[in-house]
Amino acid sequence: VGVGLPNSACNLARRTVAPDLELIYESGIYGARPARLPLSIGDPTLISGATSICSMVDLFGLYLQAGRVEVAFLGGAQIDRFGNLNTTVIGDWDHPKVRLPGSGGACEIAINAQRVFIIMRLKRRAFVDQLDFLTSPGYLRGAQDRDDHTLPGAGPQLVVTDMCVFGFDEDTREMVLQSLHPGVTVEDVQGNVGWDLQVAPDLQRTQPPTEEELRLLQEELDPEGLYR
């Protein structure tokens, strides 16, 4: 789990539909019980009540690379139709428009986690036809390319946005629109995606949040509205 939107989502799930969820943060914390919104993966609030605290080397070696992380949340500045992510640079490498934080542990997480869920705000500048830099692999060039490179994890399964939810086609591994949030149209989504979008034949409507879920987000998980 990273800070920001993934942290809010996972802690909401732990308080509602998944009480047995064990949260792992790449700084070396297993079974985190953060009492407030963490400012970073090194925030001391992640340690209080945690099951285990170890080094980053042990967490990556003994948990992630050993295949024990069932689901990892990732995000990025750019994503393409095959779920590949860029968190390194926008523009030309030698003369960039923006320098980004880089991989951190995201590349290893994308490779080794059993499944990856991606959470991003839907914007045309983020959902691009061609990445400026490939930081973390999804399905690479699609189809069997990820398997051909013998990456151990299954790759991205979902892309959750503020307008819709995407899945991935089982054969082509291309992103597929699966669910629209209330008030959003297919045209709204296509206008924020840089390629011709595939739409699932059984396109769904996302279930809106309950009053209790909204209360938890507003009062407990993100009272200052930093990510809401």
Coordinates of C-alpha atoms in Angstrom, one line a residue:
V1 CA 0.0 0.0 0.0
G2 CA 1.2 3.5 -0.8
V3 CA 0.2 6.7 0.8
G4 CA -2.5 8.9 -0.7
L5 CA -5.4 7.3 -2.6
P6 CA -4.3 3.6 -2.1
N7 CA -3.9 4.3 1.7
S8 CA -7.4 5.7 1.9
A9 CA -8.9 2.9 -0.2
C10 CA -7.3 0.1 1.8
N11 CA -8.0 1.5 5.2
L12 CA -11.6 2.1 4.2
A13 CA -11.8 -1.6 3.1
R14 CA -10.3 -2.7 6.4
R15 CA -13.0 -0.8 8.3
T16 CA -15.8 -2.1 6.1
V17 CA -15.8 -5.1 3.7
A18 CA -12.3 -6.6 4.5
P19 CA -11.7 -6.5 8.3
D20 CA -9.0 -9.2 8.0
L21 CA -7.0 -7.2 5.5
E22 CA -3.3 -6.9 6.5
L23 CA -1.6 -3.8 5.1
I24 CA 2.1 -3.8 4.1
Y25 CA 4.0 -0.6 3.5
E26 CA 7.3 -0.8 1.6
S27 CA 9.2 1.0 4.3
G28 CA 9.2 -2.3 6.2
I29 CA 5.8 -2.5 8.0
Y30 CA 3.5 -5.5 8.0
G31 CA 0.0 -5.4 9.6
A32 CA -0.2 -1.6 9.8
R33 CA -3.0 0.1 11.8
P34 CA -2.5 3.8 11.0
A35 CA -4.5 6.0 13.4
R36 CA -4.4 9.0 11.0
L37 CA -3.6 9.8 7.4
P38 CA 0.2 9.0 6.9
L39 CA 2.2 11.7 5.3
S40 CA 4.7 9.3 3.7
I41 CA 5.6 5.6 3.9
G42 CA 8.1 6.6 6.7
D43 CA 5.4 8.3 8.9
P44 CA 5.6 7.0 12.5
T45 CA 1.8 6.5 12.6
L46 CA 2.2 3.4 10.5
I47 CA 4.3 1.7 13.2
S48 CA 1.8 2.0 16.1
G49 CA 0.0 -1.3 16.5
A50 CA 1.7 -3.0 13.5
T51 CA 2.3 -6.7 13.6
S52 CA 5.9 -6.5 12.4
I53 CA 8.6 -3.9 11.6
C54 CA 11.6 -4.9 9.5
S55 CA 14.0 -3.4 7.1
M56 CA 13.1 -2.5 3.5
V57 CA 15.5 -5.2 2.3
D58 CA 13.7 -7.8 4.4
L59 CA 10.3 -6.6 3.3
F60 CA 11.2 -6.8 -0.4
G61 CA 13.1 -10.0 -0.1
L62 CA 11.0 -12.0 2.3
Y63 CA 7.6 -10.7 1.5
L64 CA 7.5 -9.3 -2.1
Q65 CA 10.1 -11.3 -4.0
A66 CA 9.0 -14.4 -2.1
G67 CA 5.5 -14.0 -3.7
R68 CA 3.7 -13.3 -0.4
V69 CA 2.1 -10.0 -1.4
E70 CA -1.4 -10.9 -2.8
V71 CA -2.4 -7.4 -4.0
A72 CA -0.4 -4.2 -4.5
F73 CA -1.7 -0.8 -5.2
L74 CA 0.2 1.4 -7.7
G75 CA -0.3 4.7 -9.5
G76 CA 1.6 6.9 -11.9
A77 CA 1.9 10.0 -13.9
Q78 CA 1.2 8.1 -17.1
I79 CA -0.4 4.8 -18.0
D80 CA -0.9 3.1 -21.4
R81 CA -3.5 0.7 -22.7
F82 CA -1.5 -2.3 -21.4
G83 CA -1.2 -1.1 -17.8
N84 CA 2.5 0.0 -18.1
L85 CA 3.3 2.9 -15.8
N86 CA 5.6 6.0 -15.9
T87 CA 6.8 7.6 -12.7
T88 CA 10.2 8.8 -14.0
V89 CA 10.0 11.6 -16.5
I90 CA 7.6 13.6 -18.7
G91 CA 9.1 14.6 -22.1
D92 CA 12.5 13.7 -23.5
W93 CA 14.9 12.1 -21.1
D94 CA 17.7 14.5 -21.9
H95 CA 15.5 17.6 -21.9
P96 CA 12.5 16.7 -19.7
K97 CA 9.4 18.8 -19.1
V98 CA 9.1 17.3 -15.6
R99 CA 11.3 15.1 -13.5
L100 CA 9.3 12.7 -11.4
P101 CA 10.3 10.8 -8.3
G102 CA 11.3 7.6 -10.2
S103 CA 10.5 4.0 -9.4
G104 CA 11.1 3.7 -5.7
G105 CA 9.9 0.2 -5.2
A106 CA 7.2 0.3 -7.9
C107 CA 9.0 -1.6 -10.6
E108 CA 9.7 -4.5 -8.2
I109 CA 6.2 -4.4 -6.9
A110 CA 4.7 -4.5 -10.4
I111 CA 6.9 -7.5 -11.3
N112 CA 6.5 -9.6 -8.1
A113 CA 3.1 -8.9 -6.5
Q114 CA 0.6 -11.6 -7.3
R115 CA -1.9 -9.0 -8.5
V116 CA -1.7 -5.3 -9.1
F117 CA -4.6 -2.7 -8.7
I118 CA -3.9 0.7 -10.2
I119 CA -5.6 3.8 -8.9
M120 CA -5.3 7.1 -10.8
R121 CA -7.4 10.2 -11.7
L122 CA -8.6 10.0 -15.3
K123 CA -6.9 12.6 -17.4
R124 CA -5.9 12.6 -21.1
R125 CA -2.4 13.6 -20.2
A126 CA -2.1 10.6 -17.9
F127 CA -3.9 7.9 -20.0
V128 CA -1.6 8.1 -23.0
D129 CA -1.1 6.1 -26.2
Q130 CA 2.7 6.0 -25.7
L131 CA 4.6 6.4 -22.4
D132 CA 7.4 8.9 -22.2
F133 CA 9.3 6.4 -20.1
L134 CA 8.4 2.8 -18.9
T135 CA 9.1 2.6 -15.1
S136 CA 6.9 -0.3 -14.0
P137 CA 5.7 -3.1 -16.3
G138 CA 2.1 -4.0 -16.8
Y139 CA 1.6 -6.3 -19.8
L140 CA 4.4 -4.7 -21.8
R141 CA 3.3 -4.9 -25.4
G142 CA 0.2 -6.9 -24.6
A143 CA -0.9 -10.5 -25.3
Q144 CA 1.8 -12.9 -23.9
D145 CA 4.6 -10.4 -23.7
R146 CA 4.6 -10.3 -19.9
D147 CA 4.6 -14.1 -19.7
D148 CA 7.4 -14.3 -22.3
H149 CA 9.6 -12.1 -20.0
T150 CA 8.8 -14.6 -17.2
L151 CA 7.6 -11.9 -14.7
P152 CA 6.3 -13.8 -11.7
G153 CA 3.2 -11.7 -10.8
A154 CA 0.0 -11.8 -12.8
G155 CA 0.1 -8.1 -13.6
P156 CA -2.6 -5.4 -13.4
Q157 CA -6.2 -6.5 -12.9
L158 CA -8.0 -3.3 -12.3
V159 CA -7.6 0.4 -13.0
V160 CA -9.8 2.5 -10.6
T161 CA -10.3 6.1 -11.5
D162 CA -12.6 9.0 -10.4
M163 CA -14.8 8.4 -13.5
C164 CA -14.8 4.7 -14.1
V165 CA -13.2 1.3 -13.5
F166 CA -11.2 -0.6 -16.2
G167 CA -10.3 -4.3 -16.4
F168 CA -8.0 -6.0 -19.0
D169 CA -8.9 -8.3 -21.9
E170 CA -7.8 -11.9 -21.2
D171 CA -6.3 -12.3 -24.7
T172 CA -5.0 -9.0 -25.8
R173 CA -4.3 -7.7 -22.2
E174 CA -5.6 -4.3 -23.4
M175 CA -7.5 -2.1 -20.9
V176 CA -11.3 -2.5 -21.1
L177 CA -14.0 -0.1 -19.7
Q178 CA -16.0 -2.2 -17.2
S179 CA -17.9 0.2 -15.0
L180 CA -19.0 3.8 -15.2
H181 CA -19.5 5.9 -12.1
P182 CA -22.9 7.6 -11.7
G183 CA -23.4 10.5 -14.1
V184 CA -20.4 9.6 -16.3
T185 CA -20.8 8.5 -20.0
V186 CA -18.6 6.4 -22.3
E187 CA -17.9 9.6 -24.3
D188 CA -16.7 11.3 -21.1
V189 CA -14.2 8.5 -20.5
Q190 CA -13.1 8.3 -24.2
G191 CA -12.4 12.1 -24.1
N192 CA -9.8 11.5 -21.3
V193 CA -8.1 8.5 -22.9
G194 CA -5.4 8.8 -25.6
W195 CA -6.4 5.7 -27.6
D196 CA -9.6 4.1 -29.0
L197 CA -11.2 2.6 -26.0
Q198 CA -12.5 -1.0 -25.7
V199 CA -15.9 -1.2 -23.9
A200 CA -17.1 -4.3 -22.1
P201 CA -20.3 -5.7 -23.7
D202 CA -21.9 -5.9 -20.2
L203 CA -20.8 -2.4 -19.1
Q204 CA -21.9 -1.8 -15.5
R205 CA -22.7 1.2 -13.3
T206 CA -20.5 1.6 -10.2
Q207 CA -22.3 1.2 -6.9
P208 CA -22.2 4.6 -5.2
P209 CA -20.6 4.8 -1.7
T210 CA -22.8 4.4 1.4
E211 CA -23.3 7.1 4.0
E212 CA -21.1 5.2 6.4
E213 CA -18.3 4.9 3.8
L214 CA -18.5 8.6 3.1
R215 CA -18.4 9.4 6.9
L216 CA -15.3 7.2 7.4
L217 CA -13.5 9.0 4.5
Q218 CA -14.6 12.5 5.6
E219 CA -14.2 12.2 9.4
E220 CA -11.6 9.5 10.0
L221 CA -9.4 8.6 7.0
D222 CA -9.0 12.0 5.3
P223 CA -10.6 14.7 7.5
E224 CA -8.5 17.5 6.0
G225 CA -9.5 16.5 2.4
L226 CA -6.0 16.1 1.1
Y227 CA -6.9 13.3 -1.2
R228 CA -10.7 13.6 -1.4

